[in-house]
Short mmCIF file of C-alpha atoms in Angstrom, two decimals:
data_model
loop_
_atom_site.label_atom_id
_atom_site.label_comp_id
_atom_site.label_asym_id
_atom_site.label_seq_id
_atom_site.Cartn_x
_atom_site.Cartn_y
_atom_site.Cartn_z
CA UNK A 1 0.00 0.23 -0.08
CA UNK A 2 1.49 3.63 -1.05
CA UNK A 3 0.36 6.46 1.19
CA UNK A 4 -0.07 9.55 -0.96
CA UNK A 5 -0.52 13.30 0.03
CA UNK A 6 -2.13 15.51 -2.93
CA UNK A 7 -1.58 19.12 -2.81
CA UNK A 8 -3.98 20.78 -5.03
CA UNK A 9 -6.69 18.15 -4.90
CA UNK A 10 -9.45 20.20 -5.81
CA UNK A 11 -8.19 21.08 -9.21
CA UNK A 12 -7.98 19.12 -12.52
CA UNK A 13 -4.84 17.19 -11.65
CA UNK A 14 -6.08 16.40 -8.19
CA UNK A 15 -9.15 14.94 -8.92
CA UNK A 16 -7.72 13.11 -11.82
CA UNK A 17 -5.29 11.55 -8.89
CA UNK A 18 -8.20 10.89 -6.93
CA UNK A 19 -9.94 8.97 -9.89
CA UNK A 20 -6.46 6.94 -9.83
CA UNK A 21 -6.76 6.06 -5.98
CA UNK A 22 -10.50 4.87 -7.09
CA UNK A 23 -9.19 2.56 -9.56
CA UNK A 24 -6.63 1.34 -7.08
CA UNK A 25 -8.06 1.24 -3.33
CA UNK A 26 -6.10 -1.83 -2.53
CA UNK A 27 -2.74 -0.17 -3.55
CA UNK A 28 -3.14 3.89 -2.53
CA UNK A 29 -4.21 5.37 0.56
CA UNK A 30 -5.02 9.14 0.95
CA UNK A 31 -2.84 10.44 3.98
CA UNK A 32 -3.36 13.94 3.21
CA UNK A 33 -5.04 16.62 0.98
CA UNK A 34 -4.59 20.36 0.45
CA UNK A 35 -6.46 22.69 -1.65
CA UNK A 36 -7.19 26.36 -2.48
CA UNK A 37 -10.57 27.93 -1.87
CA UNK A 38 -13.37 25.51 -3.06
CA UNK A 39 -14.70 24.51 0.25
CA UNK A 40 -17.56 22.68 -1.06
CA UNK A 41 -15.52 20.34 -3.33
CA UNK A 42 -12.63 19.91 -0.58
CA UNK A 43 -14.85 19.06 2.11
CA UNK A 44 -16.68 16.28 -0.23
CA UNK A 45 -13.18 14.83 -0.75
CA UNK A 46 -12.30 14.70 2.85
CA UNK A 47 -15.40 13.22 3.68
CA UNK A 48 -14.96 10.49 0.93
CA UNK A 49 -11.21 9.94 1.55
CA UNK A 50 -10.79 10.78 5.34
CA UNK A 51 -7.24 11.92 5.19
CA UNK A 52 -5.66 11.85 8.55
CA UNK A 53 -4.26 15.59 7.59
CA UNK A 54 -6.09 18.32 5.41
CA UNK A 55 -5.44 21.90 4.58
CA UNK A 56 -6.47 24.91 2.70
CA UNK A 57 -5.50 28.60 1.17
CA UNK A 58 -6.23 30.39 4.41
CA UNK A 59 -7.70 30.33 7.96
CA UNK A 60 -10.77 31.57 7.01
CA UNK A 61 -11.35 28.52 4.46
CA UNK A 62 -9.92 25.90 7.05
CA UNK A 63 -12.77 27.59 9.44
CA UNK A 64 -15.67 26.79 6.80
CA UNK A 65 -14.36 23.47 6.25
CA UNK A 66 -14.14 22.73 9.78
CA UNK A 67 -17.87 23.77 9.82
CA UNK A 68 -18.72 21.48 6.83
CA UNK A 69 -17.05 18.54 8.29
CA UNK A 70 -18.74 18.48 11.68
CA UNK A 71 -17.30 16.19 14.28
CA UNK A 72 -14.24 14.86 12.38
CA UNK A 73 -10.97 13.16 13.27
CA UNK A 74 -9.00 14.88 10.32
CA UNK A 75 -6.15 17.35 11.74
CA UNK A 76 -6.51 20.69 10.38
CA UNK A 77 -3.06 21.85 11.45
CA UNK A 78 -2.68 25.10 9.81
CA UNK A 79 -3.31 27.11 6.63
CA UNK A 80 -1.61 28.56 3.70
CA UNK A 81 1.94 27.59 2.96
CA UNK A 82 2.24 26.19 6.70
CA UNK A 83 -0.74 23.79 5.97
CA UNK A 84 0.78 22.71 2.65
CA UNK A 85 4.03 21.96 4.75
CA UNK A 86 2.32 20.01 7.15
CA UNK A 87 0.28 17.97 4.81
CA UNK A 88 3.36 17.21 2.81
CA UNK A 89 5.48 16.56 5.61
CA UNK A 90 3.06 14.14 7.47
CA UNK A 91 4.84 11.16 8.62
CA UNK A 92 2.50 8.66 7.44
CA UNK A 93 2.92 10.04 3.87
CA UNK A 94 4.88 7.90 1.27
CA UNK A 95 4.21 10.13 -2.19
CA UNK A 96 3.48 13.57 -2.38
CA UNK A 97 1.93 14.91 -5.64
CA UNK A 98 2.38 18.34 -6.10
CA UNK A 99 -0.66 19.45 -8.60
CA UNK A 100 -1.10 23.08 -7.06
CA UNK A 101 -0.47 25.87 -9.52
CA UNK A 102 2.03 28.82 -8.85
CA UNK A 103 4.97 28.97 -6.30
CA UNK A 104 2.95 28.37 -3.28
CA UNK A 105 3.92 24.88 -2.75
CA UNK A 106 7.98 25.72 -3.05
CA UNK A 107 8.19 25.38 0.82
CA UNK A 108 6.00 22.25 1.05
CA UNK A 109 7.82 20.52 -1.73
CA UNK A 110 11.38 21.18 0.13
CA UNK A 111 9.79 20.02 3.57
CA UNK A 112 8.83 16.78 1.84
CA UNK A 113 12.02 16.21 0.18
CA UNK A 114 13.89 16.85 3.81
CA UNK A 115 11.20 14.04 5.23
CA UNK A 116 12.17 11.66 2.32
CA UNK A 117 9.13 11.75 0.61
CA UNK A 118 8.95 10.72 -3.23
CA UNK A 119 7.56 13.64 -5.11
CA UNK A 120 5.26 13.31 -7.89
CA UNK A 121 5.72 16.57 -9.85
CA UNK A 122 2.76 18.16 -11.57
CA UNK A 123 3.49 21.78 -10.84
CA UNK A 124 6.26 23.51 -13.35
CA UNK A 125 6.78 26.29 -11.33
CA UNK A 126 8.52 24.65 -8.56
CA UNK A 127 11.24 23.63 -11.03
CA UNK A 128 11.20 26.78 -12.95
CA UNK A 129 11.50 28.95 -9.81
CA UNK A 130 13.84 26.94 -7.66
CA UNK A 131 15.28 24.01 -10.13
CA UNK A 132 18.47 24.39 -8.52
CA UNK A 133 17.25 24.43 -4.87
CA UNK A 134 15.05 21.41 -5.48
CA UNK A 135 17.14 19.01 -6.97
CA UNK A 136 20.27 19.95 -4.87
CA UNK A 137 17.88 18.89 -2.18
CA UNK A 138 16.48 15.97 -3.82
CA UNK A 139 20.21 14.73 -4.58
CA UNK A 140 21.04 15.24 -0.94
CA UNK A 141 18.32 12.96 0.66
CA UNK A 142 18.28 10.25 -2.25
CA UNK A 143 14.54 11.60 -2.94
CA UNK A 144 13.37 10.93 -6.37
CA UNK A 145 11.63 13.43 -8.65
CA UNK A 146 9.07 11.97 -10.38
CA UNK A 147 7.69 13.82 -13.65
CA UNK A 148 3.85 13.84 -13.75
CA UNK A 149 3.23 16.47 -16.61
CA UNK A 150 2.74 14.27 -19.75
CA UNK A 151 5.50 15.20 -21.70
CA UNK A 152 8.18 14.93 -18.91
CA UNK A 153 6.61 11.44 -17.89
CA UNK A 154 6.88 10.44 -21.49
CA UNK A 155 10.18 11.31 -21.50
CA UNK A 156 11.12 9.46 -18.04
CA UNK A 157 9.83 6.26 -19.61
CA UNK A 158 11.63 6.69 -22.83
CA UNK A 159 14.94 6.92 -21.04
CA UNK A 160 14.57 3.22 -20.02
CA UNK A 161 15.41 2.48 -23.62
CA UNK A 162 19.01 3.39 -23.39
CA UNK A 163 22.24 4.61 -21.48
CA UNK A 164 21.96 7.85 -20.50
CA UNK A 165 25.83 8.46 -21.88
CA UNK A 166 24.19 7.77 -25.17
CA UNK A 167 21.49 10.28 -24.94
CA UNK A 168 21.47 12.89 -27.86
CA UNK A 169 18.36 15.17 -27.09
CA UNK A 170 14.85 14.96 -25.91
CA UNK A 171 11.79 16.42 -27.97
CA UNK A 172 8.82 17.45 -26.21
CA UNK A 173 5.58 17.83 -27.95
CA UNK A 174 3.28 20.63 -27.67
CA UNK A 175 -0.32 20.48 -29.10
CA UNK A 176 0.11 24.29 -30.57
CA UNK A 177 -3.09 25.37 -28.53
CA UNK A 178 -6.24 26.92 -30.06
CA UNK A 179 -4.23 29.40 -32.36
CA UNK A 180 -2.17 27.19 -34.14
CA UNK A 181 -1.27 28.52 -37.46
CA UNK A 182 -2.18 32.31 -36.79
CA UNK A 183 0.02 34.90 -37.71
CA UNK A 184 1.58 37.61 -35.02
CA UNK A 185 -0.84 39.97 -36.48
CA UNK A 186 -4.00 37.68 -36.34
CA UNK A 187 -3.47 37.07 -32.77
CA UNK A 188 -3.84 40.99 -31.56
CA UNK A 189 -7.46 40.66 -31.43
CA UNK A 190 -8.27 37.07 -29.92
CA UNK A 191 -10.28 37.04 -26.71
CA UNK A 192 -9.80 35.17 -23.65
CA UNK A 193 -12.97 33.10 -24.39
CA UNK A 194 -10.88 31.74 -27.83
CA UNK A 195 -7.75 31.23 -25.63
CA UNK A 196 -9.69 28.97 -23.19
CA UNK A 197 -10.63 26.69 -26.09
CA UNK A 198 -7.97 24.23 -26.05
CA UNK A 199 -8.16 21.55 -28.71
CA UNK A 200 -6.95 18.27 -26.84
CA UNK A 201 -6.56 18.93 -23.12
CA UNK A 202 -9.09 20.21 -20.41
CA UNK A 203 -7.08 21.94 -17.96
CA UNK A 204 -7.30 25.16 -15.58
CA UNK A 205 -7.56 28.64 -16.79
CA UNK A 206 -4.01 29.44 -16.27
CA UNK A 207 -2.29 26.40 -18.03
CA UNK A 208 -4.72 26.72 -20.73
CA UNK A 209 -3.92 30.51 -21.64
CA UNK A 210 0.04 29.29 -21.21
CA UNK A 211 -0.73 26.69 -23.56
CA UNK A 212 -2.23 29.05 -26.05
CA UNK A 213 1.12 31.41 -25.73
CA UNK A 214 3.40 28.33 -25.82
CA UNK A 215 4.78 29.64 -22.42
CA UNK A 216 3.54 26.13 -21.19
CA UNK A 217 6.14 24.43 -23.41
CA UNK A 218 8.80 27.03 -22.62
CA UNK A 219 8.29 26.44 -18.68
CA UNK A 220 8.33 22.52 -19.68
CA UNK A 221 11.60 23.18 -21.60
CA UNK A 222 13.06 24.53 -18.22
CA UNK A 223 11.30 21.69 -16.56
CA UNK A 224 13.42 19.09 -18.18
CA UNK A 225 16.54 20.94 -17.54
CA UNK A 226 16.54 20.27 -14.28
CA UNK A 227 14.63 16.98 -14.33
CA UNK A 228 16.74 15.36 -16.72
CA UNK A 229 19.95 17.48 -16.06
CA UNK A 230 20.42 18.42 -19.43
CA UNK A 231 21.91 21.42 -21.55
CA UNK A 232 19.77 23.89 -23.39
CA UNK A 233 20.96 22.73 -26.75
CA UNK A 234 19.77 19.07 -25.96
CA UNK A 235 16.25 19.91 -25.45
CA UNK A 236 14.06 20.59 -28.44
CA UNK A 237 10.21 21.32 -29.11
CA UNK A 238 7.72 20.25 -31.94
CA UNK A 239 4.27 20.93 -32.57
CA UNK A 240 2.07 17.85 -32.66
CA UNK A 241 -1.68 18.87 -32.69
CA UNK A 242 -2.96 15.15 -32.33
CA UNK A 243 -1.41 14.91 -28.84
CA UNK A 244 -1.10 11.36 -29.36
CA UNK A 245 2.82 11.41 -29.08
CA UNK A 246 3.56 12.98 -25.64
CA UNK A 247 7.66 13.39 -26.47
CA UNK A 248 10.59 11.49 -27.76
CA UNK A 249 13.89 10.71 -26.91
CA UNK A 250 16.89 10.29 -29.57
CA UNK A 251 19.91 8.29 -29.22
CA UNK A 252 23.48 8.40 -30.25
CA UNK A 253 22.69 6.26 -33.18
CA UNK A 254 19.94 8.10 -34.44
CA UNK A 255 17.42 5.93 -33.03
CA UNK A 256 14.06 7.83 -31.64
CA UNK A 257 11.74 6.23 -28.91
CA UNK A 258 8.55 8.01 -28.43
CA UNK A 259 5.84 7.51 -25.62
CA UNK A 260 2.10 7.52 -27.30
CA UNK A 261 -1.26 7.31 -24.91
CA UNK A 262 -4.45 8.47 -24.74
CA UNK A 263 -4.95 12.18 -23.94
CA UNK A 264 -5.97 11.46 -20.34
CA UNK A 265 -3.69 12.84 -16.79
CA UNK A 266 -4.67 9.68 -15.41
CA UNK A 267 -2.10 7.78 -17.01
CA UNK A 268 0.99 9.56 -15.98
CA UNK A 269 -0.66 10.36 -12.71
CA UNK A 270 -0.75 6.56 -12.48
CA UNK A 271 2.65 5.83 -13.57
CA UNK A 272 4.57 7.97 -11.07
CA UNK A 273 2.24 6.62 -8.10
CA UNK A 274 3.02 3.14 -9.50
CA UNK A 275 6.91 3.19 -10.46
CA UNK A 276 8.65 1.49 -11.03
CA UNK A 277 5.83 -1.12 -11.28
CA UNK A 278 2.82 -0.70 -14.37
CA UNK A 279 -0.41 -1.38 -12.99
CA UNK A 280 -3.65 -2.32 -15.37
CA UNK A 281 -5.09 0.97 -16.03
CA UNK A 282 -9.03 1.48 -16.52
CA UNK A 283 -8.41 3.63 -19.40
CA UNK A 284 -9.00 2.47 -23.03
CA UNK A 285 -6.21 1.62 -25.20
CA UNK A 286 -4.74 4.15 -27.67
CA UNK A 287 -6.68 3.60 -31.03
CA UNK A 288 -3.94 4.56 -33.79
CA UNK A 289 -6.55 3.74 -36.45
CA UNK A 290 -9.04 6.50 -35.11
CA UNK A 291 -6.19 8.78 -34.31
CA UNK A 292 -5.26 8.85 -38.20
CA UNK A 293 -2.08 11.06 -39.55
CA UNK A 294 0.01 12.20 -37.04
CA UNK A 295 1.68 15.57 -37.77
CA UNK A 296 4.81 17.40 -36.76
CA UNK A 297 5.71 20.81 -37.35
CA UNK A 298 8.38 23.38 -36.03
CA UNK A 299 6.87 26.03 -33.63
CA UNK A 300 6.25 29.56 -34.95
CA UNK A 301 8.20 31.48 -32.31
CA UNK A 302 7.56 34.50 -34.33
CA UNK A 303 3.61 34.44 -33.12
CA UNK A 304 4.29 32.59 -30.19
CA UNK A 305 7.76 34.52 -28.75
CA UNK A 306 7.23 33.19 -25.10
CA UNK A 307 8.87 29.79 -25.87
CA UNK A 308 11.90 31.72 -27.24
CA UNK A 309 11.85 33.83 -24.07
CA UNK A 310 12.05 30.64 -21.86
CA UNK A 311 15.22 29.33 -23.91
CA UNK A 312 16.61 32.91 -23.11
CA UNK A 313 16.02 32.37 -19.30
CA UNK A 314 17.24 28.82 -19.52
CA UNK A 315 20.70 29.86 -21.14
CA UNK A 316 20.98 32.92 -18.64
CA UNK A 317 21.85 32.56 -14.98
CA UNK A 318 19.02 31.04 -12.67
CA UNK A 319 17.09 34.23 -11.55
CA UNK A 320 15.94 34.88 -15.33
CA UNK A 321 13.66 31.79 -15.10
CA UNK A 322 12.31 33.44 -11.79
CA UNK A 323 11.41 36.65 -13.49
CA UNK A 324 9.99 34.59 -16.68
CA UNK A 325 7.60 33.06 -14.31
CA UNK A 326 6.51 35.79 -12.02
CA UNK A 327 5.89 38.45 -15.17
CA UNK A 328 4.10 35.52 -16.87
CA UNK A 329 1.71 34.66 -13.81
CA UNK A 330 1.04 39.02 -13.51
CA UNK A 331 0.37 39.00 -17.49
CA UNK A 332 -2.16 36.09 -17.82
CA UNK A 333 -4.48 36.98 -15.13
CA UNK A 334 -4.89 40.61 -16.86
CA UNK A 335 -5.34 38.91 -20.30
CA UNK A 336 -7.92 36.95 -18.63
CA UNK A 337 -9.59 40.05 -17.37
CA UNK A 338 -9.73 42.27 -20.85
CA UNK A 339 -7.10 44.17 -19.66
CA UNK A 340 -4.12 43.06 -21.56
CA UNK A 341 -3.93 41.61 -25.16
CA UNK A 342 -2.83 38.38 -26.04
CA UNK A 343 0.42 39.14 -27.49
CA UNK A 344 0.86 41.64 -24.31
CA UNK A 345 1.64 38.96 -22.32
CA UNK A 346 4.94 38.13 -24.36
CA UNK A 347 5.74 42.21 -24.23
CA UNK A 348 5.48 42.10 -20.39
CA UNK A 349 7.49 39.02 -19.96
CA UNK A 350 10.08 40.64 -22.31
CA UNK A 351 10.28 43.86 -20.81
CA UNK A 352 10.50 42.30 -17.10
CA UNK A 353 13.45 40.16 -18.32
CA UNK A 354 14.93 43.04 -20.04
CA UNK A 355 14.83 44.92 -17.11
CA UNK A 356 16.66 42.35 -14.76
CA UNK A 357 20.38 41.50 -14.58
CA UNK A 358 20.38 37.76 -14.32
CA UNK A 359 22.10 36.04 -11.16
CA UNK A 360 22.79 32.92 -9.49
CA UNK A 361 20.17 31.84 -7.06
CA UNK A 362 21.40 29.43 -4.13
CA UNK A 363 18.12 29.74 -1.68
CA UNK A 364 14.44 29.69 -1.33
CA UNK A 365 14.51 33.32 0.24
CA UNK A 366 16.47 34.52 -2.59
CA UNK A 367 13.97 33.21 -5.22
CA UNK A 368 11.02 34.65 -3.05
CA UNK A 369 12.69 38.19 -3.18
CA UNK A 370 13.43 37.88 -6.87
CA UNK A 371 10.11 36.62 -7.38
CA UNK A 372 8.49 39.76 -5.52
CA UNK A 373 10.56 42.47 -7.46
CA UNK A 374 9.83 41.04 -10.71
CA UNK A 375 6.10 40.93 -10.29
CA UNK A 376 6.46 44.54 -9.05
CA UNK A 377 8.32 45.41 -12.18
CA UNK A 378 5.74 43.48 -14.36
CA UNK A 379 2.60 45.32 -12.81
CA UNK A 380 4.37 48.35 -14.01
CA UNK A 381 5.05 47.56 -17.26
CA UNK A 382 1.61 46.13 -17.53
CA UNK A 383 -0.24 49.32 -16.62
CA UNK A 384 1.65 50.98 -19.42
CA UNK A 385 0.46 48.52 -21.93
CA UNK A 386 -3.40 48.44 -20.89
CA UNK A 387 -4.52 50.98 -22.62
CA UNK A 388 -3.16 49.40 -25.84
CA UNK A 389 -6.18 46.82 -25.99
#
């Protein structure tokens, strides 16, 4: 029996993870759950799975949760970042699935690593913001970082096909989002409603916009650098609109190994929970005949410059990636609110990066300070662009 904690249980990844638990009740036991602000959904999850510890985003949300639960033996020790730490480091937990959005779970992931937990990572920002800090801690404690993102999960599987010294490059696939094929000028007037219509995946609002701008793929490139210890030149991206090939690995002899599967996040989540075993899945087999033709194309970085900005951050000292992520997290909500144009997202990020002198990052406190300053800078930049919408 593997005992798990889920950070971000009410989101799409968290709900998929609980579906995996439902499919394997004899193998998985929920020990801890943490969520943001959806008290009603979270209370239902807590009552169903009876974790030993739970937490929410604020003390107010925890109070409402306590009221909704009534008499309960579930511990509610803290809220916010402290609550995430309490859930992630609970002594009875074996695997921590980090499925929160943003950077709130950084301390919790480090606390879980320090406690010797296996980390199943579905949050890109943790490694984008503090990849050096997190991977160094994992090495010190001998802790595994198992990727849950479908692309990195695919790479993890493909790497078993050869010796690491024979690796030539990895290839991350991107769906291209809802605006694939549109020119830079055509993107000036697209709306948030259009951007939220992802052609193949159903995800949260922020990650869906990131997919539309190709920033999601940029963040994955940075994440891959830390997960697999790769140089930027060994990480490529291709647009694959069918999202059947989740990613590929090329070896020194030119052989390319790809991982294919249905577009359902339960598959990579189950892989992370079951590794190094493989469990039977309730998901249907991949129907290649129904999938039809599989297409691949180079990304259009003129229309979607966020991918190039991510490579720029990857080639610079660590703080550049912190600024990239912070500026994106400022710009995306402004676009969703109709206060910033779609291309304005990349413009805010580029201007914030231009204003920053990258430096090495060695501590979490340093990460938090760079993040704070970058957000302030990005907000100022965005105010100057709002009138152009």
